[in-house]
PDB file of C-alpha atoms in Angstrom:
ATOM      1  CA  UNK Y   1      23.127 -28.072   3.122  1.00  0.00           C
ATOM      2  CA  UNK Y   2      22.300 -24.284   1.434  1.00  0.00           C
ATOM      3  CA  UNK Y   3      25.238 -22.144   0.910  1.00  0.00           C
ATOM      4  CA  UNK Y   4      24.927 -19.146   2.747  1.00  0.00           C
ATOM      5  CA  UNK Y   5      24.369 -15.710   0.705  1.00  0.00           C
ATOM      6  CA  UNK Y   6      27.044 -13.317   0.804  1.00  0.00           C
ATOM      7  CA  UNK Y   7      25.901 -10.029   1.941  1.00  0.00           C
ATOM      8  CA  UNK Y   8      27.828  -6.893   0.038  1.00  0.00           C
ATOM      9  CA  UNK Y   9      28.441  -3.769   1.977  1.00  0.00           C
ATOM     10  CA  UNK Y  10      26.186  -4.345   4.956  1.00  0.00           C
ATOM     11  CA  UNK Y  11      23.916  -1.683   5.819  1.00  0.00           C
ATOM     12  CA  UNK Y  12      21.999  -2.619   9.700  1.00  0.00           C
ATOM     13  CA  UNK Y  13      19.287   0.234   9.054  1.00  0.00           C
ATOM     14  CA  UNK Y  14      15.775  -1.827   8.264  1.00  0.00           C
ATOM     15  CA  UNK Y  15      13.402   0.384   6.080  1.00  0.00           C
ATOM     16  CA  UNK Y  16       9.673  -0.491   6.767  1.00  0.00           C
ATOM     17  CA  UNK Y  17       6.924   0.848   5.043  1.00  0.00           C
ATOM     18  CA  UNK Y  18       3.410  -0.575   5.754  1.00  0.00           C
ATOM     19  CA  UNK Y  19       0.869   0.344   2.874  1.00  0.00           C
ATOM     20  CA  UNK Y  20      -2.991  -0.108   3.455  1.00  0.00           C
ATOM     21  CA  UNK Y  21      -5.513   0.780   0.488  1.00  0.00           C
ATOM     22  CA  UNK Y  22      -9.266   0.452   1.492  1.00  0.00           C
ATOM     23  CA  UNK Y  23     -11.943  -0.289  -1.341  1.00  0.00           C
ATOM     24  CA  UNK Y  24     -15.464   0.495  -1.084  1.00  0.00           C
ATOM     25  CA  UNK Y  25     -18.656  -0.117  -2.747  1.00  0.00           C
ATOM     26  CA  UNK Y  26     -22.400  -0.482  -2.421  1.00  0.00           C
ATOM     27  CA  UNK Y  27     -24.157  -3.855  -2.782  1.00  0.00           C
ATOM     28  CA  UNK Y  28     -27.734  -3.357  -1.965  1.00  0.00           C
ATOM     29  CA  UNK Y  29     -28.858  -7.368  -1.920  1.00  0.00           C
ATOM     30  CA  UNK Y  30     -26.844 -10.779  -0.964  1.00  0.00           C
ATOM     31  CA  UNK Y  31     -26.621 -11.818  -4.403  1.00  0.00           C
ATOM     32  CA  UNK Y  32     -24.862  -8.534  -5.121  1.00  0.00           C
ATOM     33  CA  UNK Y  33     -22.904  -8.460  -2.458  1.00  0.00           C
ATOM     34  CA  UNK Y  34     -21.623 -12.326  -3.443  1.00  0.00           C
ATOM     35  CA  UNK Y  35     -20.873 -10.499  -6.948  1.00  0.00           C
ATOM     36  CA  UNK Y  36     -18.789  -8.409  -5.301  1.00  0.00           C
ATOM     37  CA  UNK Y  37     -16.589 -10.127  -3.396  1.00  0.00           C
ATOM     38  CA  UNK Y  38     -15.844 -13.138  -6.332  1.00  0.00           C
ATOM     39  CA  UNK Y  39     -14.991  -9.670  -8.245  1.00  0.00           C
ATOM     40  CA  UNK Y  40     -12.490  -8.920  -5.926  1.00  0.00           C
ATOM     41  CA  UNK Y  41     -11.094 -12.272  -5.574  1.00  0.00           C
ATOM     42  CA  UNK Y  42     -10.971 -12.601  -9.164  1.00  0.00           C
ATOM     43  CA  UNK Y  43      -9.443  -9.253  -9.687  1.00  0.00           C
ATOM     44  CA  UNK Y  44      -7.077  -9.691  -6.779  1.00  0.00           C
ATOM     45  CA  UNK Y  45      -6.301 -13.424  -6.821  1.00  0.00           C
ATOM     46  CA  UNK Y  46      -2.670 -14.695  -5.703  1.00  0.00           C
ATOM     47  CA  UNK Y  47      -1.605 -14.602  -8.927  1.00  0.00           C
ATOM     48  CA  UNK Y  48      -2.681 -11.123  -9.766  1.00  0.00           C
ATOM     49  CA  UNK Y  49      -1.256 -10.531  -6.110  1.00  0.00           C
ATOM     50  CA  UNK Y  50       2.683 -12.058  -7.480  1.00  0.00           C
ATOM     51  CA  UNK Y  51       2.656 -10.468 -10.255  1.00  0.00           C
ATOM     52  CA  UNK Y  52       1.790  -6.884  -8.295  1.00  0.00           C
ATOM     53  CA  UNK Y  53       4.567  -8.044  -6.054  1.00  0.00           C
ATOM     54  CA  UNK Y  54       6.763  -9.110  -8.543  1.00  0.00           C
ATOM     55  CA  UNK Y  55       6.758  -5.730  -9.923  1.00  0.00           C
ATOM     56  CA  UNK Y  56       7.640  -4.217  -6.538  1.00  0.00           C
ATOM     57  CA  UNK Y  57      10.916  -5.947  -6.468  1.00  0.00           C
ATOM     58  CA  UNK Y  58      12.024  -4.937 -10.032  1.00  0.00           C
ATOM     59  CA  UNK Y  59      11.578  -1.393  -8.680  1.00  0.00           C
ATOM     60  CA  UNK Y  60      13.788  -1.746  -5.810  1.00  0.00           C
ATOM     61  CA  UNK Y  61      16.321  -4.171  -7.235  1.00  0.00           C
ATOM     62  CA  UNK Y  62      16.223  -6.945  -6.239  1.00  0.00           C
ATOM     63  CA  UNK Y  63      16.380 -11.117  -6.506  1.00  0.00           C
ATOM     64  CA  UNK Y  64      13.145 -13.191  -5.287  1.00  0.00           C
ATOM     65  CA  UNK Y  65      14.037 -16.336  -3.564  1.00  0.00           C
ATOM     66  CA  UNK Y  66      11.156 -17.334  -2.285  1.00  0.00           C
ATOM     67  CA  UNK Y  67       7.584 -16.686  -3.308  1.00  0.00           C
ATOM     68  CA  UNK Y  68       4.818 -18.558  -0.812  1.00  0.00           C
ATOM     69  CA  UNK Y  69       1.300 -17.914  -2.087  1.00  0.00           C
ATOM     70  CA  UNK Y  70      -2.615 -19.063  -1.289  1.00  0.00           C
ATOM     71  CA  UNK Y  71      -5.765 -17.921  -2.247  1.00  0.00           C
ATOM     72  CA  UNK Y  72      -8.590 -18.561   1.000  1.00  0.00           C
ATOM     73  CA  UNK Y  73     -11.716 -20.089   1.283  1.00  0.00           C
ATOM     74  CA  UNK Y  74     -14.514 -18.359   0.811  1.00  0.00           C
ATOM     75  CA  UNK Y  75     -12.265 -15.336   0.163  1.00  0.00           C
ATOM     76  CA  UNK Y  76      -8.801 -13.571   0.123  1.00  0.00           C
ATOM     77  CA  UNK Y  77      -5.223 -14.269  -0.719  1.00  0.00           C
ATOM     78  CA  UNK Y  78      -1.749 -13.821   0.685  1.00  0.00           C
ATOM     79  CA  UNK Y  79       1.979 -13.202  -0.802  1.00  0.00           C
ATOM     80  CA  UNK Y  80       4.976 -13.136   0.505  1.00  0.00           C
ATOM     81  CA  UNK Y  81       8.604 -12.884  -1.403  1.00  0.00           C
ATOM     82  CA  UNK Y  82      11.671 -13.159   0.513  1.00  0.00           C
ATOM     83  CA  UNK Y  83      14.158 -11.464  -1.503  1.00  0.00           C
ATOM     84  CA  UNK Y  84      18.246 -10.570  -1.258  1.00  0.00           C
ATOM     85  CA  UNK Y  85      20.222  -7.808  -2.666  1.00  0.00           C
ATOM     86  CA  UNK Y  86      21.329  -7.210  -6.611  1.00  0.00           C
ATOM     87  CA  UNK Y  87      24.105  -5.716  -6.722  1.00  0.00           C
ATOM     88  CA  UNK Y  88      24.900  -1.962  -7.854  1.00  0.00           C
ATOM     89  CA  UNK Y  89      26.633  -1.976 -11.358  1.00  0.00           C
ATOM     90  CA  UNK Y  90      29.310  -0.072 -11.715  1.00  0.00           C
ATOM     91  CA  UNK Y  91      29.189   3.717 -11.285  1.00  0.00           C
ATOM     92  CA  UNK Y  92      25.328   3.607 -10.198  1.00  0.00           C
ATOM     93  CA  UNK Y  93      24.287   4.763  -7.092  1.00  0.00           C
ATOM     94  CA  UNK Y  94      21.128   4.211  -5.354  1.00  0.00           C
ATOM     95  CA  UNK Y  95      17.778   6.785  -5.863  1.00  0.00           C
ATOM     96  CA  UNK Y  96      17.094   7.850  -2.908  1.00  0.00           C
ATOM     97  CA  UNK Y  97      15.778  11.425  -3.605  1.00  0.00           C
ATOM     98  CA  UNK Y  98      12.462  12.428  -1.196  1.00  0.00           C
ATOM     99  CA  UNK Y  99      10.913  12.224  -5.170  1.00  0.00           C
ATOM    100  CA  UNK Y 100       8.199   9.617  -6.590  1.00  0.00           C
ATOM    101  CA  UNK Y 101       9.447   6.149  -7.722  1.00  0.00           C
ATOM    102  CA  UNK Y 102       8.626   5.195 -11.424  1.00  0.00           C
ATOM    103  CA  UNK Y 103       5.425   3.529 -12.736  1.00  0.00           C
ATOM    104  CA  UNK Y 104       7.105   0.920 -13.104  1.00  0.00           C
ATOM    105  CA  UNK Y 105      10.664   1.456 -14.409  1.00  0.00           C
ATOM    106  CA  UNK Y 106      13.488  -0.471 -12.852  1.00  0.00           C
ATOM    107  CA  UNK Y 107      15.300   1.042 -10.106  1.00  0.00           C
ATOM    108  CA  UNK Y 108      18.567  -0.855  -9.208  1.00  0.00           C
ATOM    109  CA  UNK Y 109      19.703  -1.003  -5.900  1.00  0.00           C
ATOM    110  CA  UNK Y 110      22.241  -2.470  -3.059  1.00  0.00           C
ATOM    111  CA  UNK Y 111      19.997  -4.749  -0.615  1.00  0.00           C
ATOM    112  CA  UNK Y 112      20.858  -7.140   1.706  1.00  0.00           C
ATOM    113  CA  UNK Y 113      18.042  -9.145   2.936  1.00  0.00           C
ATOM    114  CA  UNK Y 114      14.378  -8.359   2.965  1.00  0.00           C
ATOM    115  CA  UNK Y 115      10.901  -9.277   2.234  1.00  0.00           C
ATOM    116  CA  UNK Y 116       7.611  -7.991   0.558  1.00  0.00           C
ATOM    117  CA  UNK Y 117       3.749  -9.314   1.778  1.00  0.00           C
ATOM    118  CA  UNK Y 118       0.271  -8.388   0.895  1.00  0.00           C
ATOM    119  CA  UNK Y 119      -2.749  -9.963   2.407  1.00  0.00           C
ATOM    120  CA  UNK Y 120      -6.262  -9.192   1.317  1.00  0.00           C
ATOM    121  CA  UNK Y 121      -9.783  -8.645   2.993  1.00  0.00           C
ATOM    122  CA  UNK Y 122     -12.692  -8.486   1.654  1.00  0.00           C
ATOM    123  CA  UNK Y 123     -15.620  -7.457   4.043  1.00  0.00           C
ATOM    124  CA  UNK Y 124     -19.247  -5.878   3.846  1.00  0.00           C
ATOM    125  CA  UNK Y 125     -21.593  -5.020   6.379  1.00  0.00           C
ATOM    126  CA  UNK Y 126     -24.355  -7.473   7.081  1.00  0.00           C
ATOM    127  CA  UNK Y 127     -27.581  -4.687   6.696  1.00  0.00           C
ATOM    128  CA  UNK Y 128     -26.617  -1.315   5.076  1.00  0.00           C
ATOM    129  CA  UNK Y 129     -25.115  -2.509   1.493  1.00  0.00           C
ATOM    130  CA  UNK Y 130     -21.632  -0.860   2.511  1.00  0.00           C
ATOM    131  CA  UNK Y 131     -18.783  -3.249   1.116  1.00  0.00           C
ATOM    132  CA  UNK Y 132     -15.039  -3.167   1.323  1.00  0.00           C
ATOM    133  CA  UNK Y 133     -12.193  -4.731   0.074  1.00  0.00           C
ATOM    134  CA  UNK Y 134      -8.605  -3.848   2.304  1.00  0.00           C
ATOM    135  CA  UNK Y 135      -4.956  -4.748   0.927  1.00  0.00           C
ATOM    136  CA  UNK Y 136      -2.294  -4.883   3.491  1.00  0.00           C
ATOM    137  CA  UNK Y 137       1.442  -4.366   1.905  1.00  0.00           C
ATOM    138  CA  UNK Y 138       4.295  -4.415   3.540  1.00  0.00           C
ATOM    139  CA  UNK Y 139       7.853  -4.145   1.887  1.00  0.00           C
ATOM    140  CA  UNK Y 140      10.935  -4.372   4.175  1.00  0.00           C
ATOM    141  CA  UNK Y 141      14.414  -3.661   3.033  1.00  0.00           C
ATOM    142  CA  UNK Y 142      18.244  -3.586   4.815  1.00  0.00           C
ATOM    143  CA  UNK Y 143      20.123  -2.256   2.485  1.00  0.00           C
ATOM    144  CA  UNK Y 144      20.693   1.497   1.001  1.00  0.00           C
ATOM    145  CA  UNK Y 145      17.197   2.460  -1.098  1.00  0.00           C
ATOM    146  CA  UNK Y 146      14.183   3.193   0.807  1.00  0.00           C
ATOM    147  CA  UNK Y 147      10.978   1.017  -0.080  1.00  0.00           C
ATOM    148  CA  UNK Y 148       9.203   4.423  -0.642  1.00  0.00           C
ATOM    149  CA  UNK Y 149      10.176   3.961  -4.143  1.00  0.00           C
ATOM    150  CA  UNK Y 150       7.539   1.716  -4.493  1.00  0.00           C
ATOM    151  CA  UNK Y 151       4.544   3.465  -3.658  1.00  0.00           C
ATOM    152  CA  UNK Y 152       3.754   5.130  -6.361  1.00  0.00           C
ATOM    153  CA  UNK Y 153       3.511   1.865  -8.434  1.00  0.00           C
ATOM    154  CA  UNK Y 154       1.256   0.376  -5.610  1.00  0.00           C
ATOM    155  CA  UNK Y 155      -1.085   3.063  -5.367  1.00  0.00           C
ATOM    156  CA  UNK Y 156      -1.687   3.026  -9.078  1.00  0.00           C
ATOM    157  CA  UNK Y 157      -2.265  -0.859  -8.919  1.00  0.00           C
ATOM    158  CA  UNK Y 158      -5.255  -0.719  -6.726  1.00  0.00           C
ATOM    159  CA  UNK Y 159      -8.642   0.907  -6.766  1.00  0.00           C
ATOM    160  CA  UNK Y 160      -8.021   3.249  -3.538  1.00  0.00           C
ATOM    161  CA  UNK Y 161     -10.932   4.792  -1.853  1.00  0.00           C
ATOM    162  CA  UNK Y 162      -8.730   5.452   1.354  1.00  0.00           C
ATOM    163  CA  UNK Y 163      -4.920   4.754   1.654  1.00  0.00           C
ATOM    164  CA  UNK Y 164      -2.621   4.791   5.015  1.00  0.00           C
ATOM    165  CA  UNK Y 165       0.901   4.701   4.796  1.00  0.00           C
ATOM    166  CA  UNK Y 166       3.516   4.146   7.702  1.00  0.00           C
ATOM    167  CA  UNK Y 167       7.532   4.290   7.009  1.00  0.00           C
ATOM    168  CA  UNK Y 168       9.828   3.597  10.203  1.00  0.00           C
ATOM    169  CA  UNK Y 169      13.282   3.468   9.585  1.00  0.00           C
ATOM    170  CA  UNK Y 170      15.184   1.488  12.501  1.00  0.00           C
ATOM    171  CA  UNK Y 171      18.063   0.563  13.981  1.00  0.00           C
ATOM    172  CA  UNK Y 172      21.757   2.443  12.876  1.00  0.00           C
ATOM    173  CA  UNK Y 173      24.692   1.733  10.841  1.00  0.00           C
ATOM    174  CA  UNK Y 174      27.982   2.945  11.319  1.00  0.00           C
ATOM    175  CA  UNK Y 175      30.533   5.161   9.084  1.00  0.00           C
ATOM    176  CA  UNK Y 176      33.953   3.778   8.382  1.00  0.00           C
ATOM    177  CA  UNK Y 177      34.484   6.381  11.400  1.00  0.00           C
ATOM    178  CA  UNK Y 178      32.581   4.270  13.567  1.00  0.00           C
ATOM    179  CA  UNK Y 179      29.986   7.211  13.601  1.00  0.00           C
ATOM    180  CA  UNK Y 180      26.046   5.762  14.011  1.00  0.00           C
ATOM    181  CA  UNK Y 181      23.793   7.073  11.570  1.00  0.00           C
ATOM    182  CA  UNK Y 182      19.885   6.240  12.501  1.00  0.00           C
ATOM    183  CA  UNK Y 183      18.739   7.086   9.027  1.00  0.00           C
ATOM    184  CA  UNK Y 184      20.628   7.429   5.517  1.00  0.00           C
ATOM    185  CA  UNK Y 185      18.584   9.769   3.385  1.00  0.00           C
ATOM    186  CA  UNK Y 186      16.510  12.655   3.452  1.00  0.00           C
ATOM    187  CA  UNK Y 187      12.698  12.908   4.315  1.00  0.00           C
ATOM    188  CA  UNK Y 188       9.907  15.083   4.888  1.00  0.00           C
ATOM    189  CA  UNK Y 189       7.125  13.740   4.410  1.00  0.00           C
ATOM    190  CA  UNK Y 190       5.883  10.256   2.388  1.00  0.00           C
ATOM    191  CA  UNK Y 191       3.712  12.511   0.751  1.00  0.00           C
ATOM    192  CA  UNK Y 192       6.541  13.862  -1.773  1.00  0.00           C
ATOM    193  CA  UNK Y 193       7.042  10.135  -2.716  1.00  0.00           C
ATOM    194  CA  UNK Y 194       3.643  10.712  -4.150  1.00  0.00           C
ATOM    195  CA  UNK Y 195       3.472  11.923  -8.371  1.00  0.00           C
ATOM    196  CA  UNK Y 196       1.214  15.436  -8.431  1.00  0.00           C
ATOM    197  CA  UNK Y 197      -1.923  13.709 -10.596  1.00  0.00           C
ATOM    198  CA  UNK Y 198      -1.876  11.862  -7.047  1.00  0.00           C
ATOM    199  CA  UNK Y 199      -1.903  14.334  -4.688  1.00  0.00           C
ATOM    200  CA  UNK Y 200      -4.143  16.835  -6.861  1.00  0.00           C
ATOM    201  CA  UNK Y 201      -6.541  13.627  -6.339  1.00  0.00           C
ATOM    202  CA  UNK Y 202      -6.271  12.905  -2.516  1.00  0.00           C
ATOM    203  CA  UNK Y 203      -6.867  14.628   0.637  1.00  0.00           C
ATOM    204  CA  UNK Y 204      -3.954  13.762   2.362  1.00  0.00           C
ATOM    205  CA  UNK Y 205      -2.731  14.634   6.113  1.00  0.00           C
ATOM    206  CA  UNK Y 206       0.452  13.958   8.144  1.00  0.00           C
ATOM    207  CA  UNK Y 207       1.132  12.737  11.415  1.00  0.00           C
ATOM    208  CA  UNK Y 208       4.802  12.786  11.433  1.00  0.00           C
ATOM    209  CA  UNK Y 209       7.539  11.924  14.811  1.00  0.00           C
ATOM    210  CA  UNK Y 210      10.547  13.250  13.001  1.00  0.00           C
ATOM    211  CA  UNK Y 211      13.070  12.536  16.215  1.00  0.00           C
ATOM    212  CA  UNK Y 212      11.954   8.769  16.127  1.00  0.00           C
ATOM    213  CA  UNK Y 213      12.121   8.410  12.293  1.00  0.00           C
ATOM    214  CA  UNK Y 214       8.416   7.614  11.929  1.00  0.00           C
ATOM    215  CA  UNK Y 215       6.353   8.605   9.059  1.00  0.00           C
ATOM    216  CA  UNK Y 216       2.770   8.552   8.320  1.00  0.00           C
ATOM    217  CA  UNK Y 217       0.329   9.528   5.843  1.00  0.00           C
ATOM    218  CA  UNK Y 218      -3.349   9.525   4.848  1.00  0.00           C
ATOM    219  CA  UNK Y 219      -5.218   9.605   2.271  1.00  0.00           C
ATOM    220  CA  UNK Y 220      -8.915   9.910   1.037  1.00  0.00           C
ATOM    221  CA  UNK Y 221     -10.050  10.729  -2.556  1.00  0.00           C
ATOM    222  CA  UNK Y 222     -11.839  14.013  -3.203  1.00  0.00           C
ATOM    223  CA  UNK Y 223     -13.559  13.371  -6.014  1.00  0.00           C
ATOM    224  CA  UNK Y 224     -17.344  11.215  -5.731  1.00  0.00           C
ATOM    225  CA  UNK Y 225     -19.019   9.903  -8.345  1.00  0.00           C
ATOM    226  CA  UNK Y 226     -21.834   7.127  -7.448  1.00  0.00           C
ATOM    227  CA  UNK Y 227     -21.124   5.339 -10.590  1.00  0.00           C
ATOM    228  CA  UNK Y 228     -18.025   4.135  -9.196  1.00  0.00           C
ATOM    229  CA  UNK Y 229     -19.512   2.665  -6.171  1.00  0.00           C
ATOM    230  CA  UNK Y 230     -22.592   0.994  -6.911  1.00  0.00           C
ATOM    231  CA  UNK Y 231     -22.112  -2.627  -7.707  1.00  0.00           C
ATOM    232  CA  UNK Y 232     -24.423  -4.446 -10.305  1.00  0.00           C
ATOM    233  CA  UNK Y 233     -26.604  -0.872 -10.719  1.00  0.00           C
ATOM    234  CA  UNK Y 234     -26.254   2.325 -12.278  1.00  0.00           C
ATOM    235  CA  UNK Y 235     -26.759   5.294 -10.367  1.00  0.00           C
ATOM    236  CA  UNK Y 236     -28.832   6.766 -13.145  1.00  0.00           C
ATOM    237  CA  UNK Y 237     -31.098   4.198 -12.233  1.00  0.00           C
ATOM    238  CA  UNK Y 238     -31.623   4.881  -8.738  1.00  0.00           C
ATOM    239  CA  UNK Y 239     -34.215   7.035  -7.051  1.00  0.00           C
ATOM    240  CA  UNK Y 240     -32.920  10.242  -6.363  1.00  0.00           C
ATOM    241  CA  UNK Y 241     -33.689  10.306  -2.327  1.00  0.00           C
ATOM    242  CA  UNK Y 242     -32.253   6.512  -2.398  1.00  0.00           C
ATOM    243  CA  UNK Y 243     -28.918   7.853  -4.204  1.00  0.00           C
ATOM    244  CA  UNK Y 244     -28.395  10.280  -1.850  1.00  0.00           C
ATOM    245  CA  UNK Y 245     -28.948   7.837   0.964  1.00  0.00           C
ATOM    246  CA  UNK Y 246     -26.244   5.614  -0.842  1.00  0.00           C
ATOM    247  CA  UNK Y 247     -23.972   8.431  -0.722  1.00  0.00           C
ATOM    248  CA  UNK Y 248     -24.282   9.119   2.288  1.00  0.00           C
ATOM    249  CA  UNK Y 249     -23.372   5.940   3.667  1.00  0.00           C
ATOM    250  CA  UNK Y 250     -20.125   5.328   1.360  1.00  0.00           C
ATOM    251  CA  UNK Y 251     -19.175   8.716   2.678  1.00  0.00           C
ATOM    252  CA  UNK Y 252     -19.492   7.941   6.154  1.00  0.00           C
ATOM    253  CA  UNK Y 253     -17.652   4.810   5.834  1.00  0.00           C
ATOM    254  CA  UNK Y 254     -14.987   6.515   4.035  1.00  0.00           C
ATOM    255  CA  UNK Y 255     -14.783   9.117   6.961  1.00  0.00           C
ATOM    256  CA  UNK Y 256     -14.773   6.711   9.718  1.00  0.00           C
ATOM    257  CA  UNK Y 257     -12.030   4.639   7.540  1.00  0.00           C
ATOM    258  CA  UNK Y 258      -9.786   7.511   6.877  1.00  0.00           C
ATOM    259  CA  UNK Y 259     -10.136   9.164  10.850  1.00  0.00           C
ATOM    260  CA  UNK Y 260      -9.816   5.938  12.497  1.00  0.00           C
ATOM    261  CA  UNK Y 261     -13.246   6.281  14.530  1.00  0.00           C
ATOM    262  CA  UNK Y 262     -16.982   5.611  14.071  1.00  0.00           C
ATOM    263  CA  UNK Y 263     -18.971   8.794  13.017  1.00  0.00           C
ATOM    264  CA  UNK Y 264     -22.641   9.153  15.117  1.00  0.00           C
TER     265      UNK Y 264
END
């Protein structure tokens, strides 16, 4: 029989943020569009996806117990870590200042019990060349840092075309008092978890339910360069009407992507 862990300080408030970074490219013909997707499963494998994952925990401080991995057939992986607290050292208290986390320095924290997932999709549509690769994250803590700490790290792991972010903090914990407190830390918005260089480079919007404790963000880069987007061509190459065209498209499926709705 497993001994039981020994939770320290319990805190009942679960911390949930929900990270989704959207990839795109163009692959004009099948065998390019093959290309693309062993790219991504190279480039994003399970192991690639641990290590990622493994780096997310450092931040917030904490033990892995469990790590359950698989790559798919034809394509995709999945990761998820169940981890448990590490202790604070002595005379260290937890970061929880509405500020960026580090890229990626160790943070340690006080956690009781949580877990950390990512899941990946690749995907390209069947007649217009538009391809795109999605990672789902989701990191889950009880305990007293928030997992926004982490998302600066993650959004400098991935290519992101178009990122949305959701943080819900639920449940309540009670004061020595017996007073309930439905969130421990201050926030405004998930967007001043984000480092400047990041949100110089990023349109970003809000749609915020303060009362309920629900946060969320998105994102869509400003800057467009074709180069970065055609797969197994260079733009240079390309006829000038048939760049434009390209454009066009990868725009559209960036707008549809980032607004949640199909653009006529």
């Amino acid at each position: 029989m497993e001994s039981k862990l020994q939770l320290h300080g319990f805190n009942n408030l679960t911390k949930s943020l929900s990270f989704n970074i959207y990839d795109i490219c163009y692959a004009q013909t099948e065998e390019q569009r093959l290309a693309y997707i062993d790219y991504i499963d190279e480039m994003y494998n399970a192991e690639r996806l641990t290590q990622i994952l493994t780096d997310v925990v450092k931040i917030i401080g904490a033990n892995v117990l469990n790590i359950a991995r698989q790559d798919y057939e034809p394509h995709g992986a999945s990761v998820t870590m169940l981890i448990a607290e590490h202790e604070l050292t002595s005379g260290e208290e937890p970061d929880n200042e509405e500020s960026p986390g580090p890229l990626p320095d160790t943070i340690v924290a006080h956690l009781d019990k949580s877990h950390v997932t990512v899941h990946t999709y690749p995907e390209s549509h069947p007649h217009d060349g538009v391809s795109t690769f999605r990672a789902d994250i989701d990191v889950s803590t009880c305990g007293l840092i928030s997992p926004l700490k982490v998302l600066n790290y993650l959004i400098h792991s991935f290519d992101s075309d178009v990122v949305t972010v959701d943080y819900r903090v639920r449940g309540f914990t009670r004061d020595v008092d017996g007073t309930k407190h439905y969130i421990d830390h201050d926030i405004n918005s998930i967007q001043n978890y984000l480092t400047e260089d990041t949100q110089n480079a990023y349109q970003m919007i809000d749609v915020n339910v303060y009362q309920e404790n629900l946060f969320h963000t998105k994102m869509m880069l400003k800057n467009f360069n074709l180069d970065n987007y055609v797969f197994g061509v260079n733009a240079s190459d390309l006829d000038p009407k048939e760049a434009q065209s390209i454009e066009d498209r990868l725009r559209r499926e960036m707008l549809e992507i980032f607004y949640s709705r199909n653009v006529e």
